[in-house]
mmCIF file of C-alpha atoms in Angstrom:
data_model
loop_
_atom_site.group_PDB
_atom_site.id
_atom_site.type_symbol
_atom_site.label_atom_id
_atom_site.label_comp_id
_atom_site.label_asym_id
_atom_site.label_seq_id
_atom_site.Cartn_x
_atom_site.Cartn_y
_atom_site.Cartn_z
ATOM 1 C CA UNK S 191 -38.354 -48.160 16.037
ATOM 2 C CA UNK S 192 -40.372 -46.132 18.293
ATOM 3 C CA UNK S 193 -38.962 -42.489 19.168
ATOM 4 C CA UNK S 194 -37.451 -42.295 22.693
ATOM 5 C CA UNK S 195 -39.764 -40.164 24.936
ATOM 6 C CA UNK S 196 -38.166 -36.958 25.648
ATOM 7 C CA UNK S 197 -37.469 -37.562 29.350
ATOM 8 C CA UNK S 198 -35.292 -40.321 28.696
ATOM 9 C CA UNK S 199 -31.637 -39.960 29.261
ATOM 10 C CA UNK S 200 -29.259 -39.499 26.226
ATOM 11 C CA UNK S 201 -27.738 -42.758 24.749
ATOM 12 C CA UNK S 202 -24.365 -43.370 26.654
ATOM 13 C CA UNK S 203 -21.643 -41.732 24.679
ATOM 14 C CA UNK S 204 -19.001 -43.673 22.668
ATOM 15 C CA UNK S 205 -15.565 -44.046 24.337
ATOM 16 C CA UNK S 206 -13.274 -40.809 23.241
ATOM 17 C CA UNK S 207 -10.677 -41.761 20.942
ATOM 18 C CA UNK S 208 -7.045 -40.813 21.174
ATOM 19 C CA UNK S 209 -6.715 -37.217 19.553
ATOM 20 C CA UNK S 210 -5.163 -37.265 16.279
ATOM 21 C CA UNK S 211 -1.488 -37.221 15.916
ATOM 22 C CA UNK S 212 0.097 -33.392 15.787
ATOM 23 C CA UNK S 213 1.076 -33.060 11.692
ATOM 24 C CA UNK S 214 4.917 -32.457 11.734
ATOM 25 C CA UNK S 215 6.409 -29.151 12.643
ATOM 26 C CA UNK S 216 7.974 -27.623 9.437
ATOM 27 C CA UNK S 217 11.204 -25.853 10.020
ATOM 28 C CA UNK S 218 11.772 -22.429 8.999
ATOM 29 C CA UNK S 219 14.346 -21.733 6.270
ATOM 30 C CA UNK S 220 17.074 -19.422 7.726
ATOM 31 C CA UNK S 221 17.081 -15.840 6.327
ATOM 32 C CA UNK S 222 19.851 -14.950 4.074
ATOM 33 C CA UNK S 223 21.555 -12.062 6.532
ATOM 34 C CA UNK S 224 21.417 -8.826 4.608
ATOM 35 C CA UNK S 225 24.701 -7.277 3.862
ATOM 36 C CA UNK S 226 25.070 -4.176 5.578
ATOM 37 C CA UNK S 227 26.938 -2.167 2.799
ATOM 38 C CA UNK S 228 24.378 -2.866 0.447
ATOM 39 C CA UNK S 229 22.206 0.317 -0.772
ATOM 40 C CA UNK S 230 18.914 0.851 1.185
ATOM 41 C CA UNK S 231 16.043 0.076 -1.380
ATOM 42 C CA UNK S 232 14.145 3.173 -2.577
ATOM 43 C CA UNK S 233 10.975 4.406 -0.909
ATOM 44 C CA UNK S 234 7.468 4.466 -2.500
ATOM 45 C CA UNK S 235 5.427 7.575 -2.941
ATOM 46 C CA UNK S 236 2.722 6.290 -0.478
ATOM 47 C CA UNK S 237 5.503 5.840 2.196
ATOM 48 C CA UNK S 238 6.488 9.369 1.788
ATOM 49 C CA UNK S 239 2.850 10.326 1.949
ATOM 50 C CA UNK S 240 2.320 7.982 4.969
ATOM 51 C CA UNK S 241 5.425 9.655 6.958
ATOM 52 C CA UNK S 242 4.304 13.213 6.099
ATOM 53 C CA UNK S 243 0.436 12.682 7.162
ATOM 54 C CA UNK S 244 0.983 10.678 10.016
ATOM 55 C CA UNK S 245 2.995 13.262 11.839
ATOM 56 C CA UNK S 246 -0.002 15.821 11.059
ATOM 57 C CA UNK S 247 -2.644 13.086 12.224
ATOM 58 C CA UNK S 248 -0.834 12.496 15.476
ATOM 59 C CA UNK S 249 -1.013 16.278 16.309
ATOM 60 C CA UNK S 250 -4.591 16.356 15.593
ATOM 61 C CA UNK S 251 -5.359 13.481 17.728
ATOM 62 C CA UNK S 252 -2.644 12.066 20.024
ATOM 63 C CA UNK S 253 -4.684 9.024 21.254
ATOM 64 C CA UNK S 254 -5.299 7.344 17.629
ATOM 65 C CA UNK S 255 -4.171 3.803 17.646
ATOM 66 C CA UNK S 256 -1.649 2.591 15.281
ATOM 67 C CA UNK S 257 -3.866 0.575 13.089
ATOM 68 C CA UNK S 258 -6.332 3.485 12.949
ATOM 69 C CA UNK S 259 -3.655 5.542 11.886
ATOM 70 C CA UNK S 260 -2.608 3.317 9.071
ATOM 71 C CA UNK S 261 -6.357 3.009 7.778
ATOM 72 C CA UNK S 262 -6.990 6.661 7.702
ATOM 73 C CA UNK S 263 -3.715 7.264 5.807
ATOM 74 C CA UNK S 264 -4.287 4.415 3.520
ATOM 75 C CA UNK S 265 -8.062 5.860 3.107
ATOM 76 C CA UNK S 266 -6.430 9.288 2.597
ATOM 77 C CA UNK S 267 -3.874 8.033 -0.369
ATOM 78 C CA UNK S 268 -6.705 6.162 -2.224
ATOM 79 C CA UNK S 269 -8.815 9.378 -2.027
ATOM 80 C CA UNK S 270 -5.982 11.566 -2.903
ATOM 81 C CA UNK S 271 -6.328 12.838 -6.556
ATOM 82 C CA UNK S 272 -3.125 12.801 -9.049
ATOM 83 C CA UNK S 273 -2.101 16.515 -7.964
ATOM 84 C CA UNK S 274 -1.995 15.721 -4.321
ATOM 85 C CA UNK S 275 0.141 12.737 -5.082
ATOM 86 C CA UNK S 276 2.601 14.745 -7.318
ATOM 87 C CA UNK S 277 4.958 16.120 -4.773
ATOM 88 C CA UNK S 278 5.027 12.394 -3.110
ATOM 89 C CA UNK S 279 5.864 10.598 -6.385
ATOM 90 C CA UNK S 280 8.493 12.987 -7.341
ATOM 91 C CA UNK S 281 10.100 12.225 -4.265
ATOM 92 C CA UNK S 282 9.930 8.472 -4.851
ATOM 93 C CA UNK S 283 11.187 9.076 -8.484
ATOM 94 C CA UNK S 284 14.306 10.957 -6.901
ATOM 95 C CA UNK S 285 14.696 8.080 -4.627
ATOM 96 C CA UNK S 286 14.564 5.376 -7.194
ATOM 97 C CA UNK S 287 17.104 7.389 -9.302
ATOM 98 C CA UNK S 288 19.323 7.536 -5.953
ATOM 99 C CA UNK S 289 18.951 3.703 -5.323
ATOM 100 C CA UNK S 290 19.548 2.682 -9.154
ATOM 101 C CA UNK S 291 23.005 4.509 -9.070
ATOM 102 C CA UNK S 292 24.007 3.091 -5.558
ATOM 103 C CA UNK S 293 23.181 0.007 -6.695
ATOM 104 C CA UNK S 294 25.371 0.141 -9.895
ATOM 105 C CA UNK S 295 28.124 1.386 -7.822
ATOM 106 C CA UNK S 296 27.615 -1.392 -5.217
#
């Protein structure tokens, strides 16, 4: 077989096949409604830290986006030593005790 010269038109394209059938749509399982009387779950040390430092970072730079703010707070938490984390871990421990007490009473 000889190679076709480069100025020859491309061979005719094959007829287009019908698009494949779409996979069946999975129905999402309905969520179990939350009991409004159930105790509110405990807050983690990171969430206390985040709440405290987000407000601080917002004051420093009001134009920072929500995503960038989260990235900065996460990096700060990761870099924070045990002595910086201690007050937030104490708050979280107290909240876990509160939750355990409320859950037992519930």
